[in-house]
Amino acid sequence: MNSLVKSAFTRTCVIFTVAMALWCVAGLAFAGPVEGIVITLSLLAACAALTLLQVLWFTEALLTRPSYPARIAGFGITALPVLALCAAAGGWFPVDNLGAWITFAAIYLVTLGAITVGYTLHYRRTVGSFDAALARYREKRGE
């Protein structure tokens, strides 16, 4: 994708996110904690939290040695409780409905598994194994 298009897309996403956050805060001030505003804010919180977890698990900012499968497992294990917290706080579905929670967890696990398998297959076709790529990267850096 053209770098100009990528830059425009990124700027649009940032502006939209900031605008939604500001409008939700204004909505809370004028209308109170209405369902739509609470759900929107909880989705925004979930996105921010998952982004932080991605930085934690998939960059070398804090963790430098885990293998890629360990990174996926760590992300998967920590992301589910974060999403569950956001779901409970945002009222995505009734908190006391066990069937909804089981379905939520199942959808999460199936989605995580499908994305992991899909990305792993794509990556192996284009680059090779994740660990081999990480080892090449570390060699270039002189570790």
Tab-separated table of N, CA and C in Angstrom:
chain	number	residue	atom	x	y	z
A	1	MET	N	0.856	-1.175	0.000
A	1	MET	CA	0.000	0.000	0.000
A	1	MET	C	0.903	1.240	0.000
A	2	ASN	N	0.496	2.200	-0.730
A	2	ASN	CA	1.232	3.457	-0.830
A	2	ASN	C	1.386	4.092	0.555
A	3	SER	N	2.565	4.666	0.824
A	3	SER	CA	2.805	5.250	2.149
A	3	SER	C	1.878	6.438	2.423
A	4	LEU	N	1.492	7.154	1.393
A	4	LEU	CA	0.558	8.269	1.577
A	4	LEU	C	-0.810	7.748	2.014
A	5	VAL	N	-1.258	6.666	1.403
A	5	VAL	CA	-2.544	6.069	1.769
A	5	VAL	C	-2.478	5.529	3.199
A	6	LYS	N	-1.366	4.864	3.546
A	6	LYS	CA	-1.205	4.348	4.907
A	6	LYS	C	-1.238	5.488	5.920
A	7	SER	N	-0.537	6.561	5.602
A	7	SER	CA	-0.497	7.712	6.506
A	7	SER	C	-1.890	8.318	6.671
A	8	ALA	N	-2.616	8.459	5.570
A	8	ALA	CA	-3.972	9.017	5.636
A	8	ALA	C	-4.890	8.111	6.449
A	9	PHE	N	-4.762	6.801	6.244
A	9	PHE	CA	-5.591	5.847	6.985
A	9	PHE	C	-5.278	5.921	8.485
A	10	THR	N	-4.004	5.957	8.825
A	10	THR	CA	-3.595	6.040	10.227
A	10	THR	C	-4.123	7.320	10.867
A	11	ARG	N	-3.978	8.434	10.170
A	11	ARG	CA	-4.473	9.712	10.701
A	11	ARG	C	-5.986	9.680	10.886
A	12	THR	N	-6.689	9.083	9.943
A	12	THR	CA	-8.143	8.972	10.056
A	12	THR	C	-8.522	8.162	11.289
A	13	CYS	N	-7.836	7.053	11.519
A	13	CYS	CA	-8.113	6.212	12.688
A	13	CYS	C	-7.847	6.965	13.988
A	14	VAL	N	-6.746	7.691	14.032
A	14	VAL	CA	-6.406	8.441	15.246
A	14	VAL	C	-7.439	9.537	15.497
A	15	ILE	N	-7.771	10.280	14.466
A	15	ILE	CA	-8.751	11.369	14.622
A	15	ILE	C	-10.110	10.809	15.040
A	16	PHE	N	-10.531	9.709	14.428
A	16	PHE	CA	-11.808	9.099	14.777
A	16	PHE	C	-11.811	8.648	16.242
A	17	THR	N	-10.726	8.006	16.667
A	17	THR	CA	-10.644	7.512	18.038
A	17	THR	C	-10.689	8.654	19.044
A	18	VAL	N	-9.923	9.700	18.788
A	18	VAL	CA	-9.915	10.854	19.692
A	18	VAL	C	-11.293	11.514	19.713
A	19	ALA	N	-11.898	11.679	18.532
A	19	ALA	CA	-13.226	12.298	18.468
A	19	ALA	C	-14.258	11.467	19.224
A	20	MET	N	-14.237	10.138	19.052
A	20	MET	CA	-15.194	9.278	19.761
A	20	MET	C	-15.002	9.374	21.270
A	21	ALA	N	-13.745	9.389	21.696
A	21	ALA	CA	-13.478	9.498	23.134
A	21	ALA	C	-14.009	10.820	23.677
A	22	LEU	N	-13.744	11.902	22.969
A	22	LEU	CA	-14.216	13.220	23.418
A	22	LEU	C	-15.740	13.301	23.412
A	23	TRP	N	-16.370	12.795	22.357
A	23	TRP	CA	-17.839	12.839	22.287
A	23	TRP	C	-18.460	11.955	23.363
A	24	CYS	N	-17.833	10.842	23.672
A	24	CYS	CA	-18.358	9.984	24.744
A	24	CYS	C	-18.246	10.669	26.098
A	25	VAL	N	-17.127	11.330	26.334
A	25	VAL	CA	-16.966	12.060	27.591
A	25	VAL	C	-18.021	13.170	27.678
A	26	ALA	N	-18.232	13.886	26.570
A	26	ALA	CA	-19.269	14.927	26.550
A	26	ALA	C	-20.646	14.296	26.763
A	27	GLY	N	-20.884	13.147	26.155
A	27	GLY	CA	-22.152	12.450	26.341
A	27	GLY	C	-22.377	12.046	27.787
A	28	LEU	N	-21.318	11.575	28.432
A	28	LEU	CA	-21.430	11.232	29.854
A	28	LEU	C	-21.779	12.464	30.680
A	29	ALA	N	-21.163	13.591	30.334
A	29	ALA	CA	-21.408	14.827	31.087
A	29	ALA	C	-22.848	15.307	30.924
A	30	PHE	N	-23.396	15.176	29.712
A	30	PHE	CA	-24.734	15.722	29.449
A	30	PHE	C	-25.864	14.716	29.584
A	31	ALA	N	-25.597	13.437	29.285
A	31	ALA	CA	-26.670	12.443	29.297
A	31	ALA	C	-26.500	11.385	30.378
A	32	GLY	N	-25.331	11.330	30.976
A	32	GLY	CA	-25.079	10.296	31.975
A	32	GLY	C	-24.640	9.001	31.324
A	33	PRO	N	-24.505	7.949	32.115
A	33	PRO	CA	-23.992	6.678	31.596
A	33	PRO	C	-25.040	5.891	30.799
A	34	VAL	N	-25.362	6.391	29.628
A	34	VAL	CA	-26.325	5.709	28.754
A	34	VAL	C	-25.643	4.484	28.127
A	35	GLU	N	-26.418	3.474	27.827
A	35	GLU	CA	-25.876	2.198	27.346
A	35	GLU	C	-24.912	2.362	26.165
A	36	GLY	N	-25.281	3.108	25.169
A	36	GLY	CA	-24.432	3.271	23.990
A	36	GLY	C	-23.088	3.905	24.307
A	37	ILE	N	-23.102	4.889	25.173
A	37	ILE	CA	-21.857	5.563	25.548
A	37	ILE	C	-20.973	4.622	26.370
A	38	VAL	N	-21.569	3.898	27.292
A	38	VAL	CA	-20.810	2.973	28.134
A	38	VAL	C	-20.190	1.859	27.280
A	39	ILE	N	-20.957	1.323	26.354
A	39	ILE	CA	-20.432	0.270	25.473
A	39	ILE	C	-19.295	0.813	24.619
A	40	THR	N	-19.474	2.010	24.070
A	40	THR	CA	-18.426	2.612	23.237
A	40	THR	C	-17.150	2.833	24.040
A	41	LEU	N	-17.277	3.364	25.243
A	41	LEU	CA	-16.092	3.591	26.079
A	41	LEU	C	-15.424	2.272	26.480
A	42	SER	N	-16.223	1.247	26.736
A	42	SER	CA	-15.628	-0.043	27.098
A	42	SER	C	-14.926	-0.676	25.892
A	43	LEU	N	-15.450	-0.474	24.696
A	43	LEU	CA	-14.772	-0.955	23.487
A	43	LEU	C	-13.466	-0.197	23.264
A	44	LEU	N	-13.490	1.102	23.512
A	44	LEU	CA	-12.275	1.904	23.398
A	44	LEU	C	-11.234	1.437	24.417
A	45	ALA	N	-11.680	1.159	25.634
A	45	ALA	CA	-10.770	0.658	26.664
A	45	ALA	C	-10.204	-0.711	26.271
A	46	ALA	N	-11.037	-1.569	25.696
A	46	ALA	CA	-10.575	-2.887	25.256
A	46	ALA	C	-9.516	-2.745	24.156
A	47	CYS	N	-9.753	-1.853	23.218
A	47	CYS	CA	-8.779	-1.630	22.139
A	47	CYS	C	-7.456	-1.117	22.698
A	48	ALA	N	-7.522	-0.180	23.612
A	48	ALA	CA	-6.296	0.369	24.214
A	48	ALA	C	-5.557	-0.716	25.005
A	49	ALA	N	-6.290	-1.503	25.768
A	49	ALA	CA	-5.661	-2.557	26.573
A	49	ALA	C	-5.036	-3.632	25.682
A	50	LEU	N	-5.730	-4.032	24.619
A	50	LEU	CA	-5.172	-5.042	23.715
A	50	LEU	C	-3.943	-4.512	22.987
A	51	THR	N	-3.940	-3.227	22.679
A	51	THR	CA	-2.757	-2.626	22.060
A	51	THR	C	-1.570	-2.689	23.017
A	52	LEU	N	-1.805	-2.366	24.278
A	52	LEU	CA	-0.728	-2.458	25.270
A	52	LEU	C	-0.234	-3.895	25.431
A	53	LEU	N	-1.153	-4.852	25.402
A	53	LEU	CA	-0.750	-6.255	25.500
A	53	LEU	C	0.049	-6.685	24.263
A	54	GLN	N	-0.314	-6.179	23.101
A	54	GLN	CA	0.463	-6.476	21.891
A	54	GLN	C	1.881	-5.939	22.019
A	55	VAL	N	2.002	-4.730	22.531
A	55	VAL	CA	3.336	-4.158	22.738
A	55	VAL	C	4.118	-5.017	23.722
A	56	LEU	N	3.475	-5.437	24.791
A	56	LEU	CA	4.136	-6.264	25.795
A	56	LEU	C	4.613	-7.588	25.209
A	57	TRP	N	3.726	-8.292	24.513
A	57	TRP	CA	4.024	-9.657	24.084
A	57	TRP	C	4.721	-9.761	22.736
A	58	PHE	N	4.502	-8.804	21.819
A	58	PHE	CA	5.010	-8.979	20.455
A	58	PHE	C	6.099	-8.000	20.044
A	59	THR	N	6.609	-7.238	20.982
A	59	THR	CA	7.791	-6.432	20.711
A	59	THR	C	8.838	-6.813	21.741
A	60	GLU	N	10.012	-6.297	21.587
A	60	GLU	CA	11.055	-6.587	22.559
A	60	GLU	C	11.206	-5.446	23.553
A	61	ALA	N	10.162	-4.643	23.705
A	61	ALA	CA	10.202	-3.519	24.635
A	61	ALA	C	10.435	-3.994	26.067
A	62	LEU	N	9.784	-5.069	26.464
A	62	LEU	CA	9.936	-5.592	27.827
A	62	LEU	C	10.428	-7.036	27.841
A	63	LEU	N	9.934	-7.845	26.931
A	63	LEU	CA	10.287	-9.268	26.885
A	63	LEU	C	11.175	-9.519	25.669
A	64	THR	N	12.394	-9.966	25.917
A	64	THR	CA	13.323	-10.112	24.804
A	64	THR	C	13.549	-11.551	24.365
A	65	ARG	N	13.246	-12.528	25.166
A	65	ARG	CA	13.617	-13.906	24.845
A	65	ARG	C	12.488	-14.891	24.532
A	66	PRO	N	11.242	-14.632	24.812
A	66	PRO	CA	10.240	-15.686	24.573
A	66	PRO	C	10.141	-16.059	23.095
A	67	SER	N	9.867	-17.342	22.840
A	67	SER	CA	9.626	-17.798	21.469
A	67	SER	C	8.279	-17.249	21.018
A	68	TYR	N	8.026	-17.336	19.710
A	68	TYR	CA	6.763	-16.809	19.209
A	68	TYR	C	5.562	-17.562	19.778
A	69	PRO	N	5.597	-18.900	19.854
A	69	PRO	CA	4.453	-19.590	20.479
A	69	PRO	C	4.218	-19.142	21.927
A	70	ALA	N	5.289	-18.883	22.672
A	70	ALA	CA	5.132	-18.395	24.050
A	70	ALA	C	4.512	-17.006	24.060
A	71	ARG	N	4.868	-16.187	23.087
A	71	ARG	CA	4.287	-14.847	22.986
A	71	ARG	C	2.789	-14.929	22.698
A	72	ILE	N	2.414	-15.820	21.771
A	72	ILE	CA	0.984	-15.996	21.450
A	72	ILE	C	0.227	-16.491	22.682
A	73	ALA	N	0.795	-17.468	23.368
A	73	ALA	CA	0.135	-17.997	24.562
A	73	ALA	C	0.006	-16.917	25.630
A	74	GLY	N	1.067	-16.157	25.844
A	74	GLY	CA	1.015	-15.086	26.837
A	74	GLY	C	-0.033	-14.041	26.497
A	75	PHE	N	-0.072	-13.658	25.223
A	75	PHE	CA	-1.080	-12.691	24.795
A	75	PHE	C	-2.479	-13.266	24.996
A	76	GLY	N	-2.670	-14.501	24.544
A	76	GLY	CA	-3.987	-15.122	24.642
A	76	GLY	C	-4.475	-15.250	26.070
A	77	ILE	N	-3.571	-15.628	26.967
A	77	ILE	CA	-3.927	-15.815	28.376
A	77	ILE	C	-4.249	-14.488	29.055
A	78	THR	N	-3.520	-13.434	28.697
A	78	THR	CA	-3.759	-12.138	29.347
A	78	THR	C	-4.875	-11.334	28.682
A	79	ALA	N	-5.119	-11.570	27.414
A	79	ALA	CA	-6.138	-10.780	26.713
A	79	ALA	C	-7.563	-11.180	27.106
A	80	LEU	N	-7.795	-12.463	27.343
A	80	LEU	CA	-9.157	-12.902	27.684
A	80	LEU	C	-9.683	-12.248	28.955
A	81	PRO	N	-8.927	-12.230	30.059
A	81	PRO	CA	-9.451	-11.545	31.247
A	81	PRO	C	-9.661	-10.046	31.037
A	82	VAL	N	-8.781	-9.427	30.257
A	82	VAL	CA	-8.937	-8.000	29.976
A	82	VAL	C	-10.234	-7.763	29.210
A	83	LEU	N	-10.477	-8.569	28.192
A	83	LEU	CA	-11.726	-8.435	27.435
A	83	LEU	C	-12.938	-8.742	28.301
A	84	ALA	N	-12.826	-9.740	29.162
A	84	ALA	CA	-13.941	-10.081	30.053
A	84	ALA	C	-14.251	-8.925	30.992
A	85	LEU	N	-13.222	-8.276	31.506
A	85	LEU	CA	-13.422	-7.105	32.363
A	85	LEU	C	-14.138	-5.982	31.606
A	86	CYS	N	-13.690	-5.719	30.382
A	86	CYS	CA	-14.323	-4.675	29.569
A	86	CYS	C	-15.767	-5.047	29.242
A	87	ALA	N	-16.002	-6.335	28.975
A	87	ALA	CA	-17.357	-6.800	28.681
A	87	ALA	C	-18.271	-6.615	29.880
A	88	ALA	N	-17.772	-6.954	31.059
A	88	ALA	CA	-18.569	-6.803	32.276
A	88	ALA	C	-18.830	-5.330	32.569
A	89	ALA	N	-17.785	-4.505	32.470
A	89	ALA	CA	-17.937	-3.069	32.758
A	89	ALA	C	-18.820	-2.378	31.725
A	90	GLY	N	-18.743	-2.829	30.487
A	90	GLY	CA	-19.499	-2.171	29.426
A	90	GLY	C	-20.887	-2.735	29.199
A	91	GLY	N	-21.210	-3.817	29.889
A	91	GLY	CA	-22.538	-4.397	29.725
A	91	GLY	C	-22.761	-4.975	28.332
A	92	TRP	N	-21.727	-5.639	27.784
A	92	TRP	CA	-21.865	-6.198	26.439
A	92	TRP	C	-22.928	-7.284	26.404
A	93	PHE	N	-23.099	-7.965	27.528
A	93	PHE	CA	-24.158	-8.956	27.717
A	93	PHE	C	-24.362	-9.108	29.213
A	94	PRO	N	-25.465	-9.735	29.638
A	94	PRO	CA	-25.740	-9.833	31.077
A	94	PRO	C	-24.627	-10.560	31.836
A	95	VAL	N	-24.173	-9.965	32.922
A	95	VAL	CA	-23.069	-10.518	33.713
A	95	VAL	C	-23.446	-11.863	34.339
A	96	ASP	N	-24.704	-12.042	34.684
A	96	ASP	CA	-25.123	-13.274	35.365
A	96	ASP	C	-25.544	-14.388	34.405
A	97	ASN	N	-25.346	-14.197	33.096
A	97	ASN	CA	-25.736	-15.194	32.105
A	97	ASN	C	-24.529	-16.070	31.781
A	98	LEU	N	-24.433	-17.231	32.405
A	98	LEU	CA	-23.290	-18.131	32.232
A	98	LEU	C	-23.132	-18.570	30.775
A	99	GLY	N	-24.238	-18.808	30.105
A	99	GLY	CA	-24.186	-19.213	28.694
A	99	GLY	C	-23.539	-18.150	27.821
A	100	ALA	N	-23.823	-16.880	28.111
A	100	ALA	CA	-23.220	-15.787	27.348
A	100	ALA	C	-21.711	-15.746	27.567
A	101	TRP	N	-21.260	-15.974	28.804
A	101	TRP	CA	-19.832	-15.966	29.108
A	101	TRP	C	-19.117	-17.136	28.450
A	102	ILE	N	-19.745	-18.295	28.461
A	102	ILE	CA	-19.151	-19.467	27.809
A	102	ILE	C	-19.042	-19.225	26.308
A	103	THR	N	-20.094	-18.668	25.719
A	103	THR	CA	-20.079	-18.354	24.289
A	103	THR	C	-19.012	-17.311	23.981
A	104	PHE	N	-18.914	-16.296	24.828
A	104	PHE	CA	-17.900	-15.242	24.670
A	104	PHE	C	-16.503	-15.852	24.673
A	105	ALA	N	-16.221	-16.709	25.661
A	105	ALA	CA	-14.902	-17.344	25.755
A	105	ALA	C	-14.640	-18.251	24.553
A	106	ALA	N	-15.656	-18.980	24.128
A	106	ALA	CA	-15.489	-19.875	22.973
A	106	ALA	C	-15.196	-19.076	21.705
A	107	ILE	N	-15.941	-18.001	21.498
A	107	ILE	CA	-15.702	-17.158	20.321
A	107	ILE	C	-14.286	-16.574	20.367
A	108	TYR	N	-13.866	-16.136	21.538
A	108	TYR	CA	-12.514	-15.598	21.701
A	108	TYR	C	-11.475	-16.649	21.339
A	109	LEU	N	-11.606	-17.844	21.903
A	109	LEU	CA	-10.618	-18.895	21.673
A	109	LEU	C	-10.590	-19.343	20.216
A	110	VAL	N	-11.749	-19.496	19.605
A	110	VAL	CA	-11.808	-19.888	18.189
A	110	VAL	C	-11.197	-18.799	17.314
A	111	THR	N	-11.518	-17.540	17.603
A	111	THR	CA	-10.970	-16.425	16.828
A	111	THR	C	-9.453	-16.349	16.997
A	112	LEU	N	-8.966	-16.434	18.219
A	112	LEU	CA	-7.533	-16.409	18.468
A	112	LEU	C	-6.840	-17.559	17.736
A	113	GLY	N	-7.418	-18.742	17.819
A	113	GLY	CA	-6.840	-19.907	17.136
A	113	GLY	C	-6.819	-19.735	15.626
A	114	ALA	N	-7.918	-19.266	15.051
A	114	ALA	CA	-7.994	-19.088	13.599
A	114	ALA	C	-7.008	-18.032	13.110
A	115	ILE	N	-6.929	-16.924	13.819
A	115	ILE	CA	-5.995	-15.864	13.425
A	115	ILE	C	-4.560	-16.360	13.564
A	116	THR	N	-4.267	-17.085	14.624
A	116	THR	CA	-2.912	-17.605	14.840
A	116	THR	C	-2.529	-18.586	13.734
A	117	VAL	N	-3.413	-19.515	13.422
A	117	VAL	CA	-3.128	-20.490	12.365
A	117	VAL	C	-2.972	-19.785	11.019
A	118	GLY	N	-3.899	-18.887	10.717
A	118	GLY	CA	-3.829	-18.169	9.439
A	118	GLY	C	-2.555	-17.359	9.294
A	119	TYR	N	-2.203	-16.635	10.332
A	119	TYR	CA	-1.003	-15.807	10.270
A	119	TYR	C	0.257	-16.671	10.225
A	120	THR	N	0.273	-17.781	10.970
A	120	THR	CA	1.430	-18.678	10.965
A	120	THR	C	1.637	-19.273	9.572
A	121	LEU	N	0.564	-19.724	8.944
A	121	LEU	CA	0.684	-20.285	7.593
A	121	LEU	C	1.182	-19.231	6.609
A	122	HIS	N	0.612	-18.052	6.681
A	122	HIS	CA	1.046	-16.958	5.799
A	122	HIS	C	2.518	-16.636	6.032
A	123	TYR	N	2.906	-16.539	7.283
A	123	TYR	CA	4.279	-16.163	7.627
A	123	TYR	C	5.265	-17.237	7.169
A	124	ARG	N	4.918	-18.487	7.354
A	124	ARG	CA	5.810	-19.580	6.937
A	124	ARG	C	5.995	-19.585	5.429
A	125	ARG	N	4.952	-19.249	4.700
A	125	ARG	CA	5.058	-19.188	3.241
A	125	ARG	C	5.928	-18.031	2.784
A	126	THR	N	5.877	-16.934	3.516
A	126	THR	CA	6.582	-15.734	3.056
A	126	THR	C	7.964	-15.560	3.668
A	127	VAL	N	8.185	-15.971	4.906
A	127	VAL	CA	9.445	-15.680	5.594
A	127	VAL	C	10.119	-16.929	6.156
A	128	GLY	N	9.382	-17.881	6.597
A	128	GLY	CA	9.936	-19.027	7.313
A	128	GLY	C	9.373	-19.040	8.716
A	129	SER	N	10.026	-19.696	9.628
A	129	SER	CA	9.493	-19.778	10.988
A	129	SER	C	9.711	-18.469	11.741
A	130	PHE	N	8.870	-18.219	12.690
A	130	PHE	CA	8.987	-17.007	13.513
A	130	PHE	C	10.302	-17.016	14.298
A	131	ASP	N	10.622	-18.156	14.878
A	131	ASP	CA	11.830	-18.226	15.689
A	131	ASP	C	13.086	-18.025	14.844
A	132	ALA	N	13.085	-18.555	13.606
A	132	ALA	CA	14.239	-18.360	12.723
A	132	ALA	C	14.371	-16.885	12.354
A	133	ALA	N	13.250	-16.239	12.080
A	133	ALA	CA	13.281	-14.808	11.748
A	133	ALA	C	13.768	-13.995	12.938
A	134	LEU	N	13.321	-14.360	14.137
A	134	LEU	CA	13.761	-13.665	15.348
A	134	LEU	C	15.253	-13.872	15.581
A	135	ALA	N	15.739	-15.083	15.335
A	135	ALA	CA	17.175	-15.357	15.481
A	135	ALA	C	17.984	-14.537	14.473
A	136	ARG	N	17.497	-14.434	13.225
A	136	ARG	CA	18.193	-13.605	12.222
A	136	ARG	C	18.211	-12.150	12.656
A	137	TYR	N	17.097	-11.686	13.194
A	137	TYR	CA	17.014	-10.302	13.660
A	137	TYR	C	18.017	-10.045	14.787
A	138	ARG	N	18.072	-10.970	15.720
A	138	ARG	CA	18.996	-10.820	16.854
A	138	ARG	C	20.449	-10.858	16.390
A	139	GLU	N	20.739	-11.695	15.386
A	139	GLU	CA	22.099	-11.747	14.830
A	139	GLU	C	22.497	-10.408	14.229
A	140	LYS	N	21.561	-9.803	13.504
A	140	LYS	CA	21.835	-8.492	12.887
A	140	LYS	C	22.121	-7.440	13.938
A	141	ARG	N	21.443	-7.532	15.063
A	141	ARG	CA	21.628	-6.559	16.150
A	141	ARG	C	22.876	-6.856	16.962
A	142	GLY	N	23.458	-8.039	16.761
A	142	GLY	CA	24.696	-8.381	17.469
A	142	GLY	C	24.490	-8.937	18.847
A	143	GLU	N	23.368	-9.563	19.092
A	143	GLU	CA	23.099	-10.144	20.437
A	143	GLU	C	23.750	-11.481	20.573
